[in-house]
XYZ file of C-alpha atoms in Angstrom:
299
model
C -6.523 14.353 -27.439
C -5.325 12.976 -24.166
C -2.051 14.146 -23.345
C 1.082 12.024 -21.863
C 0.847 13.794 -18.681
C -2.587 13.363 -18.610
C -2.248 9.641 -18.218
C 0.920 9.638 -16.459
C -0.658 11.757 -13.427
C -3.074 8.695 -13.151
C -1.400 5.855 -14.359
C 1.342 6.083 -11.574
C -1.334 4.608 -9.141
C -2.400 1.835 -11.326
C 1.633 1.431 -10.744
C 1.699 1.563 -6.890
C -2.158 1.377 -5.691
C -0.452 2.021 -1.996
C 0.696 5.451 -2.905
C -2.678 6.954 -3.274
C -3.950 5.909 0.143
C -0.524 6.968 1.696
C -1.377 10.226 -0.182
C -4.953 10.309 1.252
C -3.822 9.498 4.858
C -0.600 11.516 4.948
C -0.826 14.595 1.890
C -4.682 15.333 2.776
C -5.182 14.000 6.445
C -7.920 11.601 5.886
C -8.476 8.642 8.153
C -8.777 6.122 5.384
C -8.261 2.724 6.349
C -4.961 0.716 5.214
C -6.261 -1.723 2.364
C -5.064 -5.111 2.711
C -5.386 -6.010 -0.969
C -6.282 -3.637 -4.077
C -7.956 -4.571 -7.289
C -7.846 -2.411 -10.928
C -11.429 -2.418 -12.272
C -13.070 -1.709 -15.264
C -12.880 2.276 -15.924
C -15.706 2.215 -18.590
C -19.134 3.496 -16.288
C -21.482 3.478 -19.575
C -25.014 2.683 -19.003
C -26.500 3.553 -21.661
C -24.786 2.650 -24.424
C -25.424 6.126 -27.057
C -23.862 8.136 -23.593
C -20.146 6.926 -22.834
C -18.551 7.568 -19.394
C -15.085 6.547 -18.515
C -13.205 7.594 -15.568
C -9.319 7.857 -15.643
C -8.302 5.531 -12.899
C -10.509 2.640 -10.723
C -9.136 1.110 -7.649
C -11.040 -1.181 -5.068
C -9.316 -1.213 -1.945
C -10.324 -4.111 0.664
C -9.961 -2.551 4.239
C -10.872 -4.228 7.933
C -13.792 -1.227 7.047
C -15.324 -2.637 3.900
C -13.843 -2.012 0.671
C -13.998 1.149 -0.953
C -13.793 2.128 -4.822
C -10.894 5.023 -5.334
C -11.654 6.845 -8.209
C -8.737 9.063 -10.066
C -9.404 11.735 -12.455
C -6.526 13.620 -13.891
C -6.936 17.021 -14.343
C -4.942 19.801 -16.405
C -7.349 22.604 -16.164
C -10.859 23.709 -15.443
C -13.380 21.721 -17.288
C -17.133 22.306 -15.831
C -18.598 19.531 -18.149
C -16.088 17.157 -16.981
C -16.553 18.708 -13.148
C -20.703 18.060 -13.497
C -19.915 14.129 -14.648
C -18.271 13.518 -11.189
C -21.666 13.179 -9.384
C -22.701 10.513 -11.545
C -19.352 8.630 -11.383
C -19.739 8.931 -7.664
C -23.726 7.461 -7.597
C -23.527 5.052 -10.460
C -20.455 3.532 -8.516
C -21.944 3.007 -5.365
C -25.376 1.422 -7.473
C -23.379 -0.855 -9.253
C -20.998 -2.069 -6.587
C -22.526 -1.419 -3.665
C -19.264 0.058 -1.984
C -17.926 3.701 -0.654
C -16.939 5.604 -3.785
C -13.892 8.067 -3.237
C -13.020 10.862 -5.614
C -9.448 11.893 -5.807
C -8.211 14.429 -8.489
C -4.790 15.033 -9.448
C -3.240 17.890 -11.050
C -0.311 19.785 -11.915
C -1.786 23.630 -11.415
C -2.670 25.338 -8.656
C -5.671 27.070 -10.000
C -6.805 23.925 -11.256
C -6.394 22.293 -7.791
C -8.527 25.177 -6.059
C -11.338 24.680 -8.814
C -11.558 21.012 -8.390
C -11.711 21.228 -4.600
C -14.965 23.284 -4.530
C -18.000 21.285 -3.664
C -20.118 20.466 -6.258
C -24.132 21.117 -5.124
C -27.013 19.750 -6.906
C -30.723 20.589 -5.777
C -31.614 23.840 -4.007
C -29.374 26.562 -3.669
C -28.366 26.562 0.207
C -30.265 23.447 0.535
C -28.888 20.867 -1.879
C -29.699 17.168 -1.877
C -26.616 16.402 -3.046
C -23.179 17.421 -2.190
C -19.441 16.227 -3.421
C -16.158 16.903 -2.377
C -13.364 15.844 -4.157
C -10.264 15.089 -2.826
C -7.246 17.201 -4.650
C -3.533 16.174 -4.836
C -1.321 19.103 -6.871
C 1.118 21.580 -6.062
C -0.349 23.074 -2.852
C -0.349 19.615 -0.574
C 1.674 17.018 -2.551
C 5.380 17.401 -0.488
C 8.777 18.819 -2.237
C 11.257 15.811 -2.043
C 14.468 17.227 -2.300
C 16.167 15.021 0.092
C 17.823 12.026 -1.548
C 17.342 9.919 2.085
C 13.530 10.679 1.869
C 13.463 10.124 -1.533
C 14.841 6.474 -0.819
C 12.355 5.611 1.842
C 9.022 6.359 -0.911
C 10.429 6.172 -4.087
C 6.678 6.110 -5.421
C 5.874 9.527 -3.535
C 8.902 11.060 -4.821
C 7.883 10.182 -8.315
C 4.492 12.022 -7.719
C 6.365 15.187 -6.160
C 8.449 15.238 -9.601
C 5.619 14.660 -11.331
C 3.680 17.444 -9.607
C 6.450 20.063 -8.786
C 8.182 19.382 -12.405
C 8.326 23.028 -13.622
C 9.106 24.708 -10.301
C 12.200 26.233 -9.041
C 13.457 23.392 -7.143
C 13.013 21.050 -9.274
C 16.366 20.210 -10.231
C 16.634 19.214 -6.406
C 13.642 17.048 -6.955
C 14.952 15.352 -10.182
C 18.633 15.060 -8.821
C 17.683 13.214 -5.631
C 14.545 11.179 -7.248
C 17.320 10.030 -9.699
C 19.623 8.662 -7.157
C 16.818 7.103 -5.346
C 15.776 5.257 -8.501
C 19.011 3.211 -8.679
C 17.655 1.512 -5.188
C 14.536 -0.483 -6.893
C 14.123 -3.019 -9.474
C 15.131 -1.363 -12.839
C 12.018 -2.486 -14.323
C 10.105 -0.078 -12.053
C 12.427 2.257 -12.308
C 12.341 2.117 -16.050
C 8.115 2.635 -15.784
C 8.555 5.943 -13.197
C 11.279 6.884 -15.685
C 8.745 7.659 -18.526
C 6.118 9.113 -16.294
C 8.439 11.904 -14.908
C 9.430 12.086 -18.598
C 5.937 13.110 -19.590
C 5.222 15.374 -17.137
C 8.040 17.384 -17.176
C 6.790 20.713 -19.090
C 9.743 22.663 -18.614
C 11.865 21.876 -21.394
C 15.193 22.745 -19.518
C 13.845 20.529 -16.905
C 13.446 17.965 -19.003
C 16.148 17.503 -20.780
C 17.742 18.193 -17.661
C 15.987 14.481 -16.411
C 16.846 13.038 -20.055
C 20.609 13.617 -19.323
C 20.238 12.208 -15.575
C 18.690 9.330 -17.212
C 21.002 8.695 -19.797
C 23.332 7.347 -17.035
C 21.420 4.632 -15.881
C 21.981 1.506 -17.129
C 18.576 0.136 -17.317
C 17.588 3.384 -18.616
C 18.379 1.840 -22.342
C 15.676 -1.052 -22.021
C 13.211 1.655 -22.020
C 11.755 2.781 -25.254
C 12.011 6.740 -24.146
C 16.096 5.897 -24.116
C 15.121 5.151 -28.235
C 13.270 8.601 -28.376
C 16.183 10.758 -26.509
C 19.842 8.463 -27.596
C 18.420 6.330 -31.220
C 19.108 2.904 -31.166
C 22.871 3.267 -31.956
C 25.630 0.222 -31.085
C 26.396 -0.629 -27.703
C 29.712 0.979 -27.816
C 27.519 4.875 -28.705
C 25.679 3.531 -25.671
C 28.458 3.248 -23.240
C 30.379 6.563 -24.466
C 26.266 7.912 -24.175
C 25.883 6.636 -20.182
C 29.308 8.121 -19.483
C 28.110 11.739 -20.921
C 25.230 11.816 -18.950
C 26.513 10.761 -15.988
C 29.661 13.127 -16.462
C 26.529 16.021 -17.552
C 24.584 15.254 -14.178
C 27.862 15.687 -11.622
C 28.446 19.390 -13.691
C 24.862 20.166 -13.397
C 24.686 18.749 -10.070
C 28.309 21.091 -8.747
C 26.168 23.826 -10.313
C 23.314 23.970 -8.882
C 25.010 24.024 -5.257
C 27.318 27.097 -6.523
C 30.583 24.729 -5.909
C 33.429 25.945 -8.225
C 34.507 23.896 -10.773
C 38.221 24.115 -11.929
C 38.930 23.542 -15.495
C 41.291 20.218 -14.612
C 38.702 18.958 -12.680
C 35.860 19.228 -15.480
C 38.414 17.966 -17.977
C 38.852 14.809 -15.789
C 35.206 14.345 -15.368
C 34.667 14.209 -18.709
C 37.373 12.415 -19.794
C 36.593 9.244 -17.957
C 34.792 6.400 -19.662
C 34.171 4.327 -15.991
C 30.711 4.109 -15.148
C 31.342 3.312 -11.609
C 33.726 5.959 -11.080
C 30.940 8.332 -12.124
C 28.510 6.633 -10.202
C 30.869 7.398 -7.146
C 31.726 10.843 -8.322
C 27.927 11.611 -8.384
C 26.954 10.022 -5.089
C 29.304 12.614 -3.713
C 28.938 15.711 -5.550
C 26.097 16.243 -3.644
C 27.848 16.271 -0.258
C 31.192 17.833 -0.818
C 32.068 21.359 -0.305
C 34.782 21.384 -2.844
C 35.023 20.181 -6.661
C 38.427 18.248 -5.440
C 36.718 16.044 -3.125
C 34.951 14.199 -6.190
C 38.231 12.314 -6.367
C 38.939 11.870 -2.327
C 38.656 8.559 -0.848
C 37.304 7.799 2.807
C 33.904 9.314 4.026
């Protein structure tokens, strides 16, 4: 059975076709041309009908070069039968369409990433007469985006570094900062990237670490993962829900920067019921150097 982060790893492209050649230019260092216009194609590469093929992701990208086809495969471990279909993804591509055929592969394990990334050679051994190198995005190359400012500038990358990095030690960092960032795009974006971090996310402390971040956005509750992790409930359980989790997130937030928290100061946090006050609150707890400052106004 395909799992959620299975198609999440993938799917996030279909989402924001730039991030993958932004990935390929600036994560692996490959001159690939900047697409003016990309296209989602049919993933189903059957030929014959008895033998079915499907690849996870299809992309053609339109470049000043020609267009290419970028293919994504999602990975979450070693597989050698799916590893000896790549060839033929690659060849019947490039028969069919008549275009450059790109293989990227995405995963969230190392091991995995160093298995994918060895060349696959068919024909004679030291002399084959066919050779393919995938391109691998996981935990070795994809960047660690724990600064909120960089976060802001490619919210799409710093989906894929929480999405990759997930069950690391910094990725509270990585979830605090990509959750701030979120609040700067349309919600209904937001709400999609939402979900995909959400399946990902392995660790269960880091998950429901990202559940309670969540639970404090607004347009969190228009997404059906808000059903899975609040229930449906009235709007009033929604408010006093938001106010929790953004009340849990400043806590967590003081915590993981080892700033004391006094027991007034938690009380008051908790206490309120203003959703913009905690907005503020967390917008600064991760600049101040004392718990007391939450409540300061001026820079």
């Amino acid at each position: 059975m395909v799992s959620s982060s299975h198609e999440a790893l993938h799917r996030i492209f279909q989402k924001d076709p730039a991030l993958l050649t932004r990935a390929l230019q600036s994560v692996l260092r490959i001159p690939f041309p900047e697409p003016r216009e990309f296209a989602a194609m049919n993933v189903d590469l059957t030929e014959i009908e008895p033998v079915e093929k499907r690849v996870d992701t299809l992309l053609r990208a339109e470049t000043d070069d020609g267009a290419y086809l970028l293919v994504v495969e999602s990975q979450g471990k070693p597989d050698d039968r799916k590893r000896s279909s790549w060839p033929y993804y690659l060849s019947y591509l490039h028969e069919k369409y008549r275009c450059e055929p790109v293989l990227i592969v995405i995963t969230q394990n190392s091991a995995t990433a160093r298995w994918a990334a060895e060349p696959i050679h068919l024909g004679v051994r030291g002399c084959p007469s066919l050779t393919v190198r995938p391109f691998v995005l996981g935990p070795d190359n994809v960047p660690v985006i724990v600064d909120e400012r960089e976060a802001e500038r490619d919210v799409p990358l710093a989906v894929l570094s929480a999405m990759t990095h997930g069950r690391g030690p910094q990725a509270a960092a990585i979830l605090e900062n990509l959750a701030t960032a979120l609040r700067t795009i349309d919600p209904d974006s937001a709400a999609v990237f939402v979900q995909f971090v959400d399946s990902c996310l392995a660790d269960r402390q880091a998950q429901q670490m990202w559940r309670d971040l969540m639970t404090a956005i607004q347009y969190f509750w228009r997404h059906p993962l808000a059903e899975q992790v609040r229930g449906e409930g009235r709007e009033e359980g929604r408010e006093v829900g938001r106010a929790e989790g953004w009340a849990e997130a400043i806590l967590r937030t003081l915590q993981r920067r080892q700033i004391d928290v006094p027991a007034d100061v938690r009380d008051r946090i908790l206490a309120s019921t203003d959703l913009d006050e905690l907005g503020t609150w967390f917008d600064r707890s991760h600049e101040i150097t004392d718990a007391r400052e939450l409540f300061t106004e001026g820079p």
